[in-house]
Coordinates of C-alpha atoms in Angstrom, one line a residue:
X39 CA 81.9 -120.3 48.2
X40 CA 83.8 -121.1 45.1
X41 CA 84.5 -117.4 44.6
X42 CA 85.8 -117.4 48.1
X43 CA 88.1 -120.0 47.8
X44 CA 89.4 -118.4 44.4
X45 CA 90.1 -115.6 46.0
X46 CA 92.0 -116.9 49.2
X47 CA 94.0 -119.2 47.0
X48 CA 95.2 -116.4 44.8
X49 CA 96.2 -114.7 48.0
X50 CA 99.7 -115.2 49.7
X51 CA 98.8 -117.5 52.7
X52 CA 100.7 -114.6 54.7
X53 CA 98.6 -111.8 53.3
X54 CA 95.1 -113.2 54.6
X55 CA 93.3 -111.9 57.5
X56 CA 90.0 -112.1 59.3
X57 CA 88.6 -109.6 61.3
X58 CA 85.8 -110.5 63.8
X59 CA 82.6 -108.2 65.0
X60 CA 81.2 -107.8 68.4
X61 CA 78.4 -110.2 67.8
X62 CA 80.5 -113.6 67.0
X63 CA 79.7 -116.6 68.5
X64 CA 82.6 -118.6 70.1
X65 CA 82.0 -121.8 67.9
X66 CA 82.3 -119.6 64.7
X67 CA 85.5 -117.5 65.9
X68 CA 87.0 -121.6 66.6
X69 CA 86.5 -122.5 63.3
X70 CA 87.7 -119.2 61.4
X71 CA 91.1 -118.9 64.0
X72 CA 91.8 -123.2 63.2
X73 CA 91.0 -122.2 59.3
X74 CA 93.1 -119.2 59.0
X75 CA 95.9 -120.8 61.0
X76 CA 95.8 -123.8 59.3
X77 CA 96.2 -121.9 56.1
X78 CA 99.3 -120.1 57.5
X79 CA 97.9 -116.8 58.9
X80 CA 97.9 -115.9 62.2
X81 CA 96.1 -112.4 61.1
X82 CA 93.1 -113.5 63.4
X83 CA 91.6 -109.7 64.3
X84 CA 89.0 -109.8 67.5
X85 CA 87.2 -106.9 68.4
X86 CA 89.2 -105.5 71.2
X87 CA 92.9 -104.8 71.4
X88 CA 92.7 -106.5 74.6
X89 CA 95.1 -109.2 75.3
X90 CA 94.5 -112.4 75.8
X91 CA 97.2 -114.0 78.3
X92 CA 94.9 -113.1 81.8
X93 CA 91.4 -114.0 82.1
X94 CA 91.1 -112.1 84.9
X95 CA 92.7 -109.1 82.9
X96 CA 89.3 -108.9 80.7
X97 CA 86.7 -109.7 82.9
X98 CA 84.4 -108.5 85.5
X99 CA 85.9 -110.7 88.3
X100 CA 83.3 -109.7 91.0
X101 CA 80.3 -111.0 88.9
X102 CA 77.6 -108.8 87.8
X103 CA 75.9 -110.0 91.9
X104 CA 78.8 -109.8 93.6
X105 CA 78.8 -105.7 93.2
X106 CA 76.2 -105.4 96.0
X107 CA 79.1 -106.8 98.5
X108 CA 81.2 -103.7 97.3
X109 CA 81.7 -101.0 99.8
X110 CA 83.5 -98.3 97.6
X111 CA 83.5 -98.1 93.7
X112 CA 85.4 -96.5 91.4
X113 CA 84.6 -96.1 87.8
X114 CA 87.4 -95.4 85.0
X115 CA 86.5 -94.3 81.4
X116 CA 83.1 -95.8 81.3
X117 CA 79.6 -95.1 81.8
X118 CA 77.8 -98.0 82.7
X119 CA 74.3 -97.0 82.4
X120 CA 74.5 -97.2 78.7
X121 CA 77.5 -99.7 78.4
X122 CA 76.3 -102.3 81.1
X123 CA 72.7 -101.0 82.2
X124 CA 72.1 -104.4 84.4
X125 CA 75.2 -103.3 85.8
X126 CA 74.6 -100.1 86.5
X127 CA 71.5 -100.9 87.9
X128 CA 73.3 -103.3 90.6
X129 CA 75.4 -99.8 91.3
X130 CA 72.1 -97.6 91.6
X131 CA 70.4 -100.1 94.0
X132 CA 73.5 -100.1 96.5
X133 CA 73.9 -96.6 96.3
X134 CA 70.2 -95.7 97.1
X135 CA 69.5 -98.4 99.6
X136 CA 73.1 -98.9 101.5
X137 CA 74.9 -95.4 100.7
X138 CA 77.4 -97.2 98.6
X139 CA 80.6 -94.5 98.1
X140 CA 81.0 -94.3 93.9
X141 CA 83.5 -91.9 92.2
X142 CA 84.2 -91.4 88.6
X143 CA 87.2 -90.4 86.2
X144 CA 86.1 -89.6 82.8
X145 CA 83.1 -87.5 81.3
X146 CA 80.4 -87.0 83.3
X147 CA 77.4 -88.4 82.7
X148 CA 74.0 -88.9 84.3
X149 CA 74.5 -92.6 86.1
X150 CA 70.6 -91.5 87.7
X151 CA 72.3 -91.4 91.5
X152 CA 74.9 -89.8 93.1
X153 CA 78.7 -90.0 92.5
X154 CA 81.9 -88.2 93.0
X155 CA 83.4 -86.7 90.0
X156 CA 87.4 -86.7 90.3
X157 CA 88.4 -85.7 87.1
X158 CA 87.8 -86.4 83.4
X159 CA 91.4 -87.6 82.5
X160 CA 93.9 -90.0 83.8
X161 CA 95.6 -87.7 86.1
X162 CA 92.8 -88.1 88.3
X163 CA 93.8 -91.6 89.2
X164 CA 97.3 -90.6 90.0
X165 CA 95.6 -88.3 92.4
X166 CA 94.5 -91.6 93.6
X167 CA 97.9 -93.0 94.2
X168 CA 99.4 -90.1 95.7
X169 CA 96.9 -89.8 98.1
X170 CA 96.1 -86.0 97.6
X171 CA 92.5 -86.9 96.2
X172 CA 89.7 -87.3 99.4
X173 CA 88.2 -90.2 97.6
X174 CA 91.7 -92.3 98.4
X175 CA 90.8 -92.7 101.7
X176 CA 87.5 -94.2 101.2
X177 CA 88.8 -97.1 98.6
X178 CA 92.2 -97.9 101.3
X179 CA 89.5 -97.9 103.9
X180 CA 86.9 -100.4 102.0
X181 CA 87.1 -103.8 103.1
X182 CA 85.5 -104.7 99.4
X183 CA 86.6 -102.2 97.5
X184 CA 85.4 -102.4 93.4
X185 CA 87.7 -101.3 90.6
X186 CA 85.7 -101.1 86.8
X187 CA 87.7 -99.9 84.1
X188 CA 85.6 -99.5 80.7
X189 CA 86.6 -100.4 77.4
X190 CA 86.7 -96.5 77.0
X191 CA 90.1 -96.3 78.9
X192 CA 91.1 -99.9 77.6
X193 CA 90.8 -98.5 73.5
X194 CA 93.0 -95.8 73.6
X195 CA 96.3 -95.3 72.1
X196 CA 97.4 -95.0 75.7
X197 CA 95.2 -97.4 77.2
X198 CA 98.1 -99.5 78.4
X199 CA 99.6 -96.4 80.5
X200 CA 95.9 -96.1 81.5
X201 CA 95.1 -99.4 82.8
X202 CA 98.5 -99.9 84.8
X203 CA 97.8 -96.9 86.7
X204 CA 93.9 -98.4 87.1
X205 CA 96.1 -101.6 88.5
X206 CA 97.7 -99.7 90.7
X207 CA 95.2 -97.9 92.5
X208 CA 93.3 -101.4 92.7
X209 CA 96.9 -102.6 94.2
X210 CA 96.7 -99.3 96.6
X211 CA 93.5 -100.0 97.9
X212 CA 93.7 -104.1 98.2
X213 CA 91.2 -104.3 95.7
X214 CA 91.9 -108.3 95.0
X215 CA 92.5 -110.1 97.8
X216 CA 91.5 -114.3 99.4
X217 CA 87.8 -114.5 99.0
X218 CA 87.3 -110.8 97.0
X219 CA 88.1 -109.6 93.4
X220 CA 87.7 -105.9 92.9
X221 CA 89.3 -105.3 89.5
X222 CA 87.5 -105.8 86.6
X223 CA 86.6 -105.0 83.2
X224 CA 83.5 -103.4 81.4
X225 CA 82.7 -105.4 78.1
X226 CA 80.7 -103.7 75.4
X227 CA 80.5 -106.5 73.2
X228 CA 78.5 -110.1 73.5
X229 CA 81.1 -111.7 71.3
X230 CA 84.7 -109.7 73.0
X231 CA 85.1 -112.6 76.3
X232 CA 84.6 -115.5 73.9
X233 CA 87.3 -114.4 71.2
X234 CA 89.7 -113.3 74.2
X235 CA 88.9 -117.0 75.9
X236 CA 90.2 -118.9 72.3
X237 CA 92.9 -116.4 71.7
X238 CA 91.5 -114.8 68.9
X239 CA 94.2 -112.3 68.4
X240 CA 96.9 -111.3 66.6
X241 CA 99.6 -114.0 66.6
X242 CA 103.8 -113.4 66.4
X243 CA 102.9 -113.5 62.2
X244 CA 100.0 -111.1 61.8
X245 CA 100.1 -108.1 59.6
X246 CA 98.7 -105.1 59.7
X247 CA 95.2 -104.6 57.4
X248 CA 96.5 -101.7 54.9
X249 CA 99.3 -104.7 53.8
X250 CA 96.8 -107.7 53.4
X251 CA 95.7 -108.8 50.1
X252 CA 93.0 -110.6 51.5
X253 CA 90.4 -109.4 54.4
X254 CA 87.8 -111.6 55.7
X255 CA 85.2 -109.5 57.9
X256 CA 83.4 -112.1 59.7
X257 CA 80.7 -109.8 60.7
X258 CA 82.8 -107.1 61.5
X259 CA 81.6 -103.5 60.4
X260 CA 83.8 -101.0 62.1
X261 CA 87.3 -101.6 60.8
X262 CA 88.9 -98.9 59.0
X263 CA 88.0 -99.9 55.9
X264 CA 89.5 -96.4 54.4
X265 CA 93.1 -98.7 55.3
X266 CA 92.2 -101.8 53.1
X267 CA 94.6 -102.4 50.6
X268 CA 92.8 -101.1 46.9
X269 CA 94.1 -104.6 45.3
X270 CA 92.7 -106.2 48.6
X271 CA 90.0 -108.6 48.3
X272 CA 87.5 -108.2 50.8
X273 CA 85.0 -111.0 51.7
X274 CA 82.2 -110.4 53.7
X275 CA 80.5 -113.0 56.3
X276 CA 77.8 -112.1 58.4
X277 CA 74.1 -110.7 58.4
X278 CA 71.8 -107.4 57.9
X279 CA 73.9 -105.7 55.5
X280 CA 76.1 -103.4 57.5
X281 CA 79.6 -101.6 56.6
X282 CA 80.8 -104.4 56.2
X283 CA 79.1 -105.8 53.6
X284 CA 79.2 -102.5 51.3
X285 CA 82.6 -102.8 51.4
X286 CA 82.9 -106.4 50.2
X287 CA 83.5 -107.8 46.7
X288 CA 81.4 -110.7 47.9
X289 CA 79.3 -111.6 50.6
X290 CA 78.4 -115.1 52.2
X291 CA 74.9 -115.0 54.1
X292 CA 75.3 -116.0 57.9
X293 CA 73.2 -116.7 60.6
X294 CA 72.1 -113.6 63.7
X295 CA 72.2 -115.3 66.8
X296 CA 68.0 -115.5 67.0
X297 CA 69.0 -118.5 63.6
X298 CA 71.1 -120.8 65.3
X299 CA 72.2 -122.5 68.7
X300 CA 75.8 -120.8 69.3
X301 CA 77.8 -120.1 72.6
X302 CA 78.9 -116.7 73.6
X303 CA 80.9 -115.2 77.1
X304 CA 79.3 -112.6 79.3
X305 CA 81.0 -109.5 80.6
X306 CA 81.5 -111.6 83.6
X307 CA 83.2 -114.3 82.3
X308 CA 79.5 -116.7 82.1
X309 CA 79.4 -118.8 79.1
X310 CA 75.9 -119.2 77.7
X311 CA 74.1 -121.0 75.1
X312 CA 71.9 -119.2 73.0
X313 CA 69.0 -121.5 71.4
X314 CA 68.2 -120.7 67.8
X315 CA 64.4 -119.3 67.5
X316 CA 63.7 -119.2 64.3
X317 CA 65.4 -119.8 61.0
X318 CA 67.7 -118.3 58.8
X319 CA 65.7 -116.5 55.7
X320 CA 67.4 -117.7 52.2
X321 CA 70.2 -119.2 51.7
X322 CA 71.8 -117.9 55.1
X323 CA 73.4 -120.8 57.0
X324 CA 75.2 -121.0 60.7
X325 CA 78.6 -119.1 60.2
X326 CA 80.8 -122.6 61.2
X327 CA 79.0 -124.3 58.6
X328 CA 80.0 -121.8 55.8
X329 CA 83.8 -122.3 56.8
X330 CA 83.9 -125.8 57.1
X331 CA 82.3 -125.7 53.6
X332 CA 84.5 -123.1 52.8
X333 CA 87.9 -125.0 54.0
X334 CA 86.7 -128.4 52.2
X335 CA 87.1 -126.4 48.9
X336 CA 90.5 -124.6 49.8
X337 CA 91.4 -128.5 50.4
X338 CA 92.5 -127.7 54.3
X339 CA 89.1 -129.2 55.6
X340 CA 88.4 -128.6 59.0
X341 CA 87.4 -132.2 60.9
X342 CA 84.0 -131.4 62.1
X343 CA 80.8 -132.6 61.1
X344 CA 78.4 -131.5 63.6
X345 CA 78.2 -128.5 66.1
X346 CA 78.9 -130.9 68.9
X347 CA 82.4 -131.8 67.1
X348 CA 82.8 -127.8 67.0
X349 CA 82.3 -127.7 71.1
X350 CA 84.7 -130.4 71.5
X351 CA 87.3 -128.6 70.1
X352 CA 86.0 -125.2 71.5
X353 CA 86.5 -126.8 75.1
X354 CA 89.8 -128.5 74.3
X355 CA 91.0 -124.9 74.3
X356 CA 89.2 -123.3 76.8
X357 CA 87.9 -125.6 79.4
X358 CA 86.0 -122.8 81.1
X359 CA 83.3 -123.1 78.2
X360 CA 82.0 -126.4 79.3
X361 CA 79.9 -125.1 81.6
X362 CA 78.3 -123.1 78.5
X363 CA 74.9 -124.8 78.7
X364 CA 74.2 -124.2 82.5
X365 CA 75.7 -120.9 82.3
X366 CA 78.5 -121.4 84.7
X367 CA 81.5 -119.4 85.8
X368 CA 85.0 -120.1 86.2
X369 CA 86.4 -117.7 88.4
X370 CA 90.2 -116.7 88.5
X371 CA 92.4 -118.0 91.6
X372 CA 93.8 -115.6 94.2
X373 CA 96.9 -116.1 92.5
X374 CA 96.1 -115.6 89.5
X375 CA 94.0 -112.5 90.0
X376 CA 97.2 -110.6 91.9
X377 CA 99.0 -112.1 88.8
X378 CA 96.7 -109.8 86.4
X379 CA 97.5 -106.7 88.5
X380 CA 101.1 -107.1 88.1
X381 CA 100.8 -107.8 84.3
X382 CA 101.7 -104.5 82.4
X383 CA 102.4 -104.9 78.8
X384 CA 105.3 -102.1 78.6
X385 CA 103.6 -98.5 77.5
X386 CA 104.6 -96.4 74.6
X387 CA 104.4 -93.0 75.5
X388 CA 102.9 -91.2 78.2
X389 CA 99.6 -91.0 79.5
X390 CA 97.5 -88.6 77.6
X391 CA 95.6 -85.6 79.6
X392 CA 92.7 -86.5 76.7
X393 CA 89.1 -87.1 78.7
X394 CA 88.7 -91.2 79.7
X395 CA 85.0 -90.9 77.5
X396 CA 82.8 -94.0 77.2
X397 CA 83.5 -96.2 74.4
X398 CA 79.7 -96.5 73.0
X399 CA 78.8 -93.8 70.1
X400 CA 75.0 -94.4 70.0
X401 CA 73.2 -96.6 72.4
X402 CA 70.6 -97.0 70.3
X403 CA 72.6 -98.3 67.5
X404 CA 75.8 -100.1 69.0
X405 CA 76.1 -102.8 66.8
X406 CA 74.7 -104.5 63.0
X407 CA 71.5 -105.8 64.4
X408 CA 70.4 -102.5 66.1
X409 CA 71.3 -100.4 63.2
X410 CA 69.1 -101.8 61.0
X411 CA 66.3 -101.0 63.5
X412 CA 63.7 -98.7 62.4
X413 CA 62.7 -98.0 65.7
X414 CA 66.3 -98.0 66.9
X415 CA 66.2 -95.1 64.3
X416 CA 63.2 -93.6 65.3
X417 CA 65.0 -93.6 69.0
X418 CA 67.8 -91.9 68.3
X419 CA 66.5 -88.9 65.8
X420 CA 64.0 -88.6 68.9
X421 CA 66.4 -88.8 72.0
X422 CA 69.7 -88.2 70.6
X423 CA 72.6 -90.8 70.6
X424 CA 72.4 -90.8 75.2
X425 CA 76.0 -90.8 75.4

């Protein structure tokens, strides 16, 4: 920790940065944004792109249940049955037992039923608009018609262009409407809601990583490390030794979430408590414990003392986590759901004929804990990456 604090101090306050991984719990991500913030960064990194102005821009609005009241689907850039497979199971028990009408645009892929492939690229959905594709008719004619873009679509250099013409079909069709919300997104990641719901992005300030002097990878493995700075100086946070951690100059031992009692944010929106089941091996300690250590030696201390002090100030900015230990959700209003579909950051560029493919690389190995799996490994040498 002293090292670490050396290191920031040395740093211009506007040259440090932290970068968080898909597996961050929301009480962590609180503590690193008020730390870096209060130092006089807003370089705070999630691990989307996604902003963070709409709820109901980054979430599945109709609830993992409500898809079996859906009577036409469309699926944009993602394939669900190795993205989302409790998802995609909702999808195969409509489609099998009520006949429920699904179309994709993007690679195919075996979903194990039947669909309607419209194309692989984004002019498939302006097919949608203009009316010329068959499967138009079956969304306008839907009374509860379900719009899922994937994070696929949402992470591309044109994913803005992408997902305002996925708001416009979902417009088209009256996808959101009093008493149904059709348009949602496909999260990937157990930490992506959580960092979105406490802003954890990149404030008016932030700069870019090849120009910071210092990074802070709070269990983040997949940034481009080849961009890092060469008199950067990289500190690592997190567990099982991933990218991340090779690349560091040093390395503070957190806490998986099986060590410690932490809150993270469904695809859905559902804030959950996780319940620590065993403890941390060595001198590994819960990730908010490690920064307010760390921010009592950089003299900025951050005023908690417990994890409950952490949750107060967790819910102070995002109310909707209260509910965290019941597992509640807060569901956007009417109005602020047709709000989300008029929200269109403006696009650079045009809309690129590239196929919409699925954002996961390996679904055995999608994250730090399953790729130091042996039999994660095992898996994929003997069934291939099933993307």
């Amino acid at each position: 920790l002293e090292a670490a604090a050396a290191a920031m101090t040395a740093a211009p306050a506007a040259k440090l940065g932290v970068f968080a991984g898909p597996l961050v719990d929301v009480e962590t991500l609180v503590c690193a944004k008020d730390l870096f913030n209060s130092l006089g960064s807003t370089s705070t990194y999630g691990c989307t792109s996604l902003s963070a102005d709409l709820r109901a821009d980054y979430v599945l609005n109709s609830t993992i249940a409500g898809i079996e009241e859906a009577d036409a689907l469309l699926l944009i850039g993602t394939n669900p049955r190795v993205e989302a497979p409790l998802i995609n199971s909702r999808i195969r028990k409509m489609v099998r037992h009520f006949d429920l009408p699904v179309a994709s645009v993007g690679t195919a892929a075996d979903l194990t039923y039947e669909y309607e492939q419209l194309g692989t690229s984004a002019e498939a959905l302006a097919s949608l608009l203009t009316g010329s594709s068959p499967f138009a008719k079956t969304l306008s004619s839907a009374e509860k018609p379900l719009v899922l873009l994937g994070l696929g679509a949402a992470s591309r250099p044109d994913s803005v262009a992408v997902s305002s013409l996925a708001k416009e079909v979902a417009k088209a069709c009256g996808a959101v409407k009093e008493g149904w919300n059709g348009y949602g997104l496909i999260q990937t990641a157990g930490g992506a809601v959580g960092a979105l719901d406490i802003g954890f992005v990149p404030g008016p300030t932030a700069v870019p990583l090849e120009e910071l002097k210092l990074v802070y990878l709070m269990g983040a493995d997949e940034v481009a490390f080849d961009q890092i700075s060469d008199d950067a100086f990289v500190i690592y946070q997190g567990h099982h030794g991933d990218a991340g951690a090779s690349a560091a100059d040093l390395v503070l031992p957190g806490s998986a979430y099986t060590e410690k009692s932490a809150t993270y944010v469904s695809t859905e929106g559902r804030a959950q408590r996780a319940a620590r089941a065993i403890d941390a091996p060595g001198d590994a300690r819960e990730d908010w414990a490690v920064l307010v250590a760390l921010s009592a030696m950089l003299k900025a201390p951050l005023p908690f003392e417990s994890i409950s002090d952490v949750r107060e100030r967790m819910v102070a900015i995002a109310p909707n986590l209260i509910g965290a230990a019941g597992g509640t959700i807060e569901a956007a209003s009417p109005e602020l759901s047709a709000l989300a579909l008029e929200y269109k950051p403006k696009a650079e560029g045009s809309v690129s004929t590239a196929p919409l493919a699925s954002a996961m690389v390996n679904f055995y190995m999608s994250d730090p804990v399953s790729r130091a799996s042996a039999t994660m490994a095992k898996c994929t040498q003997a069934f291939g990456k099933r993307v």
